[in-house]
Rosetta silent file (secondary structure, phi, psi, omega in degrees, C-alpha in Angstrom):
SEQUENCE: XXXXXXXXXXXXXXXXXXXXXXXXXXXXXXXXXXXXXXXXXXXXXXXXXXXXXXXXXXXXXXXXXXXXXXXXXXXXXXXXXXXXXXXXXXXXXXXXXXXXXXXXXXXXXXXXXXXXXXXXXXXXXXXXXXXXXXXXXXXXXXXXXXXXXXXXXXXXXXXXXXXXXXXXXXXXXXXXXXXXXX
SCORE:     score description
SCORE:     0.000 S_00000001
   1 L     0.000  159.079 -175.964    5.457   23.246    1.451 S_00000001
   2 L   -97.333  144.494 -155.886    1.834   23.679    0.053 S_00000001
   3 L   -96.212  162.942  170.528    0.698   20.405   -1.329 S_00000001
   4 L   -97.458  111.851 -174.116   -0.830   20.621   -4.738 S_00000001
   5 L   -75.475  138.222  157.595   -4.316   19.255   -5.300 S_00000001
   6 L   -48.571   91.637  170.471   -3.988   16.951   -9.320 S_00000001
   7 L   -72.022    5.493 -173.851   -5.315   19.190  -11.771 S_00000001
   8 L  -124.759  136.896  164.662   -5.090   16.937  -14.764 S_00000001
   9 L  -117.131   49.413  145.822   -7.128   13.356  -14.548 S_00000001
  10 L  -135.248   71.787  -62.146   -5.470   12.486  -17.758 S_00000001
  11 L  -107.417  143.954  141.428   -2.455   10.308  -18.634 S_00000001
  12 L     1.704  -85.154 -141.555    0.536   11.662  -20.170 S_00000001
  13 L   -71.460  -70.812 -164.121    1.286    8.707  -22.252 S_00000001
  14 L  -123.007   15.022  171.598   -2.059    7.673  -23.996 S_00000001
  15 L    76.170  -30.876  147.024   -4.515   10.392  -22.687 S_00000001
  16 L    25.802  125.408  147.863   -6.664    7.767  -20.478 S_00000001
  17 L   -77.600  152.950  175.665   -8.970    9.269  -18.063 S_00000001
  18 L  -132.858  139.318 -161.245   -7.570    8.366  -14.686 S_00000001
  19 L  -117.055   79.233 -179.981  -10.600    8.230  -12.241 S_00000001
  20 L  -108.704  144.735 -175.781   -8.213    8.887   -9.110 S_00000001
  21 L   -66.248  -49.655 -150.922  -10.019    8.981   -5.277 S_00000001
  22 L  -126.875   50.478 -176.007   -7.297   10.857   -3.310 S_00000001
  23 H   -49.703  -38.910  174.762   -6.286   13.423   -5.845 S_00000001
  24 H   -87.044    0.207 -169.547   -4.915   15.368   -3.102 S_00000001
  25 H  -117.215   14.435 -142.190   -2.869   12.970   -1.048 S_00000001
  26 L  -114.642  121.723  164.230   -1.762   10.746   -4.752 S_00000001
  27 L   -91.609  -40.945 -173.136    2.547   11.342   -5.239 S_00000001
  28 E  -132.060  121.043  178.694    2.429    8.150   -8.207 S_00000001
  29 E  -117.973  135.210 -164.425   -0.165    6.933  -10.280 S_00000001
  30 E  -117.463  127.641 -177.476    0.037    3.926  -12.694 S_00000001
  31 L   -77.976  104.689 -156.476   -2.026    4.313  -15.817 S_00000001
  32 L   -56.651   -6.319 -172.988   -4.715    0.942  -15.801 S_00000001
  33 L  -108.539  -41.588  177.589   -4.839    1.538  -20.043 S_00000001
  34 L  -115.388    7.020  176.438   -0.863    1.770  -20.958 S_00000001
  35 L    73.301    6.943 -169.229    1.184    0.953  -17.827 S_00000001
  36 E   -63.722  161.767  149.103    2.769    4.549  -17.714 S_00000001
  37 E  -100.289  104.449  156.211    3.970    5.425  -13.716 S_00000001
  38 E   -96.023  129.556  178.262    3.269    9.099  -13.517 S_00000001
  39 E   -82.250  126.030  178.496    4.655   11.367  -10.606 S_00000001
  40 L   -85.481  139.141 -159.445    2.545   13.951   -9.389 S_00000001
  41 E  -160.831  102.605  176.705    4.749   17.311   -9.301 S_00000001
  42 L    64.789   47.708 -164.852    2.845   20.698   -8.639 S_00000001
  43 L    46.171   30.032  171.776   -0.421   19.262   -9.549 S_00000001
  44 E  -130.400  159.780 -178.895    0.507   18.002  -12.964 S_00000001
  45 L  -103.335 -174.016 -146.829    1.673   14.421  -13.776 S_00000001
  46 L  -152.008   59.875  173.326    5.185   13.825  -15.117 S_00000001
  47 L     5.738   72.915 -175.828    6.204   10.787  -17.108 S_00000001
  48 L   -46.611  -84.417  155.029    8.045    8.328  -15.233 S_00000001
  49 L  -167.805 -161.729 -167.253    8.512    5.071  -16.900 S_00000001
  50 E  -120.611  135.739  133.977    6.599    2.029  -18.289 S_00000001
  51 L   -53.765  111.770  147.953    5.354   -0.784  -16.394 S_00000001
  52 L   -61.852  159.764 -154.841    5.197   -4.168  -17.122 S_00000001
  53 L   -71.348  135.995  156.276    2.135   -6.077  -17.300 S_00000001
  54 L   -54.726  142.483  170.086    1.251   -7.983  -13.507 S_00000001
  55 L   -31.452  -53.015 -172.065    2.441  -11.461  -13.351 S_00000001
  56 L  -136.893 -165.542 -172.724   -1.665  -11.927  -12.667 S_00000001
  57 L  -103.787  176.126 -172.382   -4.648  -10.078  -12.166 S_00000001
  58 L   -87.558  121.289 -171.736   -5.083   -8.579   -8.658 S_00000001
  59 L   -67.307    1.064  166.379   -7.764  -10.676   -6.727 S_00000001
  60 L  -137.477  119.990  162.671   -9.336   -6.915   -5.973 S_00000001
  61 L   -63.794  133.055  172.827   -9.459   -4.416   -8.997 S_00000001
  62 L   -59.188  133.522  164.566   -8.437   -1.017   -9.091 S_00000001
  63 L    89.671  -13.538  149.862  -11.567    0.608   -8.755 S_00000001
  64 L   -44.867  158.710  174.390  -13.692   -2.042   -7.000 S_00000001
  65 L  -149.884  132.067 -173.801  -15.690   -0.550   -4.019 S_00000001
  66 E  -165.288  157.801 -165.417  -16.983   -2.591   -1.517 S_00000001
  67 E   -92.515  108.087  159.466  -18.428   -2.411    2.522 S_00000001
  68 E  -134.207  178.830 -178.170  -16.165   -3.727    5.512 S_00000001
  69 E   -93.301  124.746  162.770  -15.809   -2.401    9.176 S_00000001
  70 L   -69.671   72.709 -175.140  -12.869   -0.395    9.849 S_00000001
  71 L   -31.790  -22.960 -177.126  -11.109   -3.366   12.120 S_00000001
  72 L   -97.527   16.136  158.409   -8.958   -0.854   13.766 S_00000001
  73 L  -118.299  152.217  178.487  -11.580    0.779   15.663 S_00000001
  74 L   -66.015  -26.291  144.791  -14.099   -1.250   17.605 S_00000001
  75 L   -22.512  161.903 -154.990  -17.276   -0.146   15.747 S_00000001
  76 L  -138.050   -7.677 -153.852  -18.775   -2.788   13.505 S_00000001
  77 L   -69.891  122.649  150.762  -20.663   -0.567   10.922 S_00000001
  78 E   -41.293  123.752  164.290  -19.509   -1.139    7.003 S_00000001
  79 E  -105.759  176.021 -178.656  -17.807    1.855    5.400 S_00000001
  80 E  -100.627  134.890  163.526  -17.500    1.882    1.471 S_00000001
  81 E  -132.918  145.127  164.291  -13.904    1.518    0.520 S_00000001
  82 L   -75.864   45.784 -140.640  -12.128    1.831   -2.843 S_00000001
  83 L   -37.921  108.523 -176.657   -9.359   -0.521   -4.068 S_00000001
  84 L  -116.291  -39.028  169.210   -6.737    2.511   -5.535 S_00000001
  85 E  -144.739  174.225 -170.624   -3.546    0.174   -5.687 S_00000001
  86 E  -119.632  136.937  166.033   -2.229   -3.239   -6.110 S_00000001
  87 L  -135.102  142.082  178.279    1.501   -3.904   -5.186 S_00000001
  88 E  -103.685  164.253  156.857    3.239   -7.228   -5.621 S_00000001
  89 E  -178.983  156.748 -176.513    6.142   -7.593   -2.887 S_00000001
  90 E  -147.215  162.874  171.085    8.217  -10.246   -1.515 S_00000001
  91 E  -130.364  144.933  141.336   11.104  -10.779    0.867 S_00000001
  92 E   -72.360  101.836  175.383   13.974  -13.203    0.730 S_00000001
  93 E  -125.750  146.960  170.473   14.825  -15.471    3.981 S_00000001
  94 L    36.662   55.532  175.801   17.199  -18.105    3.776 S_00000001
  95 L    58.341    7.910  119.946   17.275  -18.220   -0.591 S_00000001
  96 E   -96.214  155.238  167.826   13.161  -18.418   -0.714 S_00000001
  97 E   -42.552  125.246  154.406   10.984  -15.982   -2.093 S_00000001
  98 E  -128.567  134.245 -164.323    8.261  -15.400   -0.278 S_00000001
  99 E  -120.571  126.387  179.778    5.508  -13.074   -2.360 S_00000001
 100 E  -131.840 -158.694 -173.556    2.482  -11.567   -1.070 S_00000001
 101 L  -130.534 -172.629 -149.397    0.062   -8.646   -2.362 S_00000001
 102 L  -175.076  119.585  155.293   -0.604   -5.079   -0.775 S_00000001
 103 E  -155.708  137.910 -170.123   -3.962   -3.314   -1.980 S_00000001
 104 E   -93.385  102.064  165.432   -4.726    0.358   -0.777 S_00000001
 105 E  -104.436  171.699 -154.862   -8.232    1.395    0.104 S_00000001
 106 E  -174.398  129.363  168.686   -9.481    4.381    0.722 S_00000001
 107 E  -128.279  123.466 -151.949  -12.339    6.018    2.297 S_00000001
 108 L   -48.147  -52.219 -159.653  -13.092    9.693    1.919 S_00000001
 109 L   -67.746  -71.374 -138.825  -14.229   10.405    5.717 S_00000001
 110 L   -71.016  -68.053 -174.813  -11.690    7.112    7.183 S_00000001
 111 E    88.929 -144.386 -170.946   -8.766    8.117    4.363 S_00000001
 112 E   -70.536  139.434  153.792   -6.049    4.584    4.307 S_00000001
 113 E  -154.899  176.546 -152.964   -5.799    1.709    4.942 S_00000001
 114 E  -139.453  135.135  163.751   -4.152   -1.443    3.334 S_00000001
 115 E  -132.887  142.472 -168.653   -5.168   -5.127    3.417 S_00000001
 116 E  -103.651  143.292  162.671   -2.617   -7.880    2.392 S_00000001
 117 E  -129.148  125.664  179.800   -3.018  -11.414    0.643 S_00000001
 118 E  -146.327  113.142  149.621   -0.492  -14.170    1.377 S_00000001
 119 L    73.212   51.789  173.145   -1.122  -17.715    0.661 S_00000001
 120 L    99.191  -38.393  148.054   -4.768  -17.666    0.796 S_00000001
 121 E   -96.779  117.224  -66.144   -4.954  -15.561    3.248 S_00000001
 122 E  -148.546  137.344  147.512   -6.660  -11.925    3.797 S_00000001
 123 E  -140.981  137.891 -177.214   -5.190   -9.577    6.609 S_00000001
 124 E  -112.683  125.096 -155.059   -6.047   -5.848    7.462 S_00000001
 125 E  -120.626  135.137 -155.570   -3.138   -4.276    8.499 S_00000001
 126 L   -73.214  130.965  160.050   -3.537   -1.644   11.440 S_00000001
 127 L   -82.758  167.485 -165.817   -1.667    1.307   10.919 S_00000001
 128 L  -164.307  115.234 -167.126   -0.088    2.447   13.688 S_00000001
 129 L   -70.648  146.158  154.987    2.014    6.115   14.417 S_00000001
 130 L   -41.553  -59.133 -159.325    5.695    5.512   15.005 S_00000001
 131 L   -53.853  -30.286 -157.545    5.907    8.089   18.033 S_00000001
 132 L   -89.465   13.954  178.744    3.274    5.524   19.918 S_00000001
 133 L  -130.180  133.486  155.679    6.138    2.168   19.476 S_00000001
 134 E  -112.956  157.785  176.929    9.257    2.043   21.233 S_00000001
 135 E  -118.486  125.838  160.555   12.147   -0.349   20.822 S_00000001
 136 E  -105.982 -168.173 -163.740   14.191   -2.310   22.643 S_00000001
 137 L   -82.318  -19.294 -166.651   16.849   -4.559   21.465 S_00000001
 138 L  -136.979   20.966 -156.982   15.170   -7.791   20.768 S_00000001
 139 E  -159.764  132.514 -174.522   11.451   -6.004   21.441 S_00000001
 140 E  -137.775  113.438  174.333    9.137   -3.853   20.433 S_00000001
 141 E   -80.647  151.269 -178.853    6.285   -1.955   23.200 S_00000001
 142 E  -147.990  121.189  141.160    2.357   -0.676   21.449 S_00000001
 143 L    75.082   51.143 -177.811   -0.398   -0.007   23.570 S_00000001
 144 L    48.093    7.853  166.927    1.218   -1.249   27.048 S_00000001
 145 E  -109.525  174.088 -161.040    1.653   -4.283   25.550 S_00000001
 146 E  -148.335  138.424  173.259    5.504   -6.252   24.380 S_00000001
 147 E  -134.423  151.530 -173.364    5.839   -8.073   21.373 S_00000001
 148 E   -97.519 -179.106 -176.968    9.446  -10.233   20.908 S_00000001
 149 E  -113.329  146.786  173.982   11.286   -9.741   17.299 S_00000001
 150 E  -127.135  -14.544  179.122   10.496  -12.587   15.202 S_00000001
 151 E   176.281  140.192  166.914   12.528  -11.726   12.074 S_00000001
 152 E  -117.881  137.322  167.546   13.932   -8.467    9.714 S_00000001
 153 E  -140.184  166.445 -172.474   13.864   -8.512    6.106 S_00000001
 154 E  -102.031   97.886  167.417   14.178   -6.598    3.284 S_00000001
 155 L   -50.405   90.713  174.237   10.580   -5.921    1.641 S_00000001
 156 E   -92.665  144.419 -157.833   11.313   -5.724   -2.392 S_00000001
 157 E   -92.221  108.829 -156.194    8.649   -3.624   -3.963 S_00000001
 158 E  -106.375    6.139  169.976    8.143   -6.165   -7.442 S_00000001
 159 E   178.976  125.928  156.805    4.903   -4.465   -9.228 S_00000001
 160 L  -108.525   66.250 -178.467    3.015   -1.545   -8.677 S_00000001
 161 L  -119.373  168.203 -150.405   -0.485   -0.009   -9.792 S_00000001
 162 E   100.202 -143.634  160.647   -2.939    2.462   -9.376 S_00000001
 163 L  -126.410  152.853 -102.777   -2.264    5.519   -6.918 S_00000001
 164 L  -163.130  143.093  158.598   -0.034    5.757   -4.303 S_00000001
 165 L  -115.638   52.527  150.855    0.497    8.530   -1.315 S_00000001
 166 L  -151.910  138.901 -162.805    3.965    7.585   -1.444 S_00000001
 167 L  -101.897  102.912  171.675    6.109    7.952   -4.420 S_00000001
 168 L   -73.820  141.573  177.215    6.588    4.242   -4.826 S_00000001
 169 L  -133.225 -171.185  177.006    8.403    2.348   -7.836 S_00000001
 170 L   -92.911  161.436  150.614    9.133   -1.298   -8.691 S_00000001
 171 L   112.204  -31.647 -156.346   12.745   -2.293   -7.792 S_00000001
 172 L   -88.121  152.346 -177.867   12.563   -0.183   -4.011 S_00000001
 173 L  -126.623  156.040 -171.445   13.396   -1.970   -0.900 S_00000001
 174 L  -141.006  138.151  165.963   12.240   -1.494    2.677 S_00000001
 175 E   -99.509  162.034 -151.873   13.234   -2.912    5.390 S_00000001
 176 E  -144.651  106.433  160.768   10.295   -4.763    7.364 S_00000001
 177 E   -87.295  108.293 -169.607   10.996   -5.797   11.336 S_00000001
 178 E  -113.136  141.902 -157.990    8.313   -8.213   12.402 S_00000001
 179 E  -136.360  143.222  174.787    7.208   -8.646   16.073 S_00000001
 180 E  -120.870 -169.615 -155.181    5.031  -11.218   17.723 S_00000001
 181 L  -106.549  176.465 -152.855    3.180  -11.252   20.400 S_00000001
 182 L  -109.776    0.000    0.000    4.984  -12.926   23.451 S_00000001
């Protein structure tokens, strides 16, 4: 299907300008002045539902911009990246919670990538196409190399905002298979 560039930057709900980066790749966008989630559908947005407030504030703001090296190539150079969303999410192992953060940057030439905060600590997490991982049963091969299974859980998605190339809500679950390295 042909995707439909957003023709409206303005929210539904309370008329907001929405200042969005990736107008052409954005499926949900959460309005930063009234909490609406808006869907994008044929280049128009679409009333979802309302968002509650975050628990806290996001230690990077929608709409900061700021220079790092794109760690998944070996170059060293600073690109400009945007902060476009915030996600809370946690998994359950053995009855505790454990809650971390998600925030989606975006660089026009680069396009996504996502860095994580969990307990203090900052990770930039490589994307990596599916066709290029294989599985075994207790294993997972990348790049000639074998990582062991270290645990599967079910990622619940517990706050979202900003915009989204996926159409993400609160309340969705994922499952999340985590591999170390051996």
């Amino acid at each position: 299907t042909k995707r439909h560039a957003l023709r409206q930057a303005r929210c539904t709900q309370c008329n907001g300008p929405l200042d969005l980066k990736a107008p052409d790749a954005t499926k949900r966008v959460a309005c930063p002045y009234c909490g609406a989630l808006l869907e994008v559908q044929g280049g128009q947005l679409a009333f979802l539902e309302l968002l509650d407030k975050p628990p806290f504030e996001p230690q990077l703001p929608l709409g900061a911009v700021g220079k790092l090296p794109d760690f998944t190539s070996a170059a060293t150079t600073p690109h400009e990246w945007a902060c476009i969303a915030f996600l809370i999410r946690s998994c359950t192992v053995e009855g505790t919670r454990y809650p971390w953060e998600e925030y989606l940057l975006w660089n026009r030439e680069l396009g996504f990538r996502w860095v994580m905060h969990s307990t203090g600590h900052w990770t930039w997490l490589t994307p990596m196409p599916a066709g290029e991982v294989t599985f075994g049963e207790r294993h997972a091969e990348f790049g000639g190399q074998r990582y062991r299974m270290y645990q599967s859980v079910f990622a619940k998605t517990e706050y979202v905002a900003g915009e989204c190339y996926w159409q993400v809500e609160a309340g969705e679950t994922a499952r999340a298979d985590e591999f170390v390295d051996f």
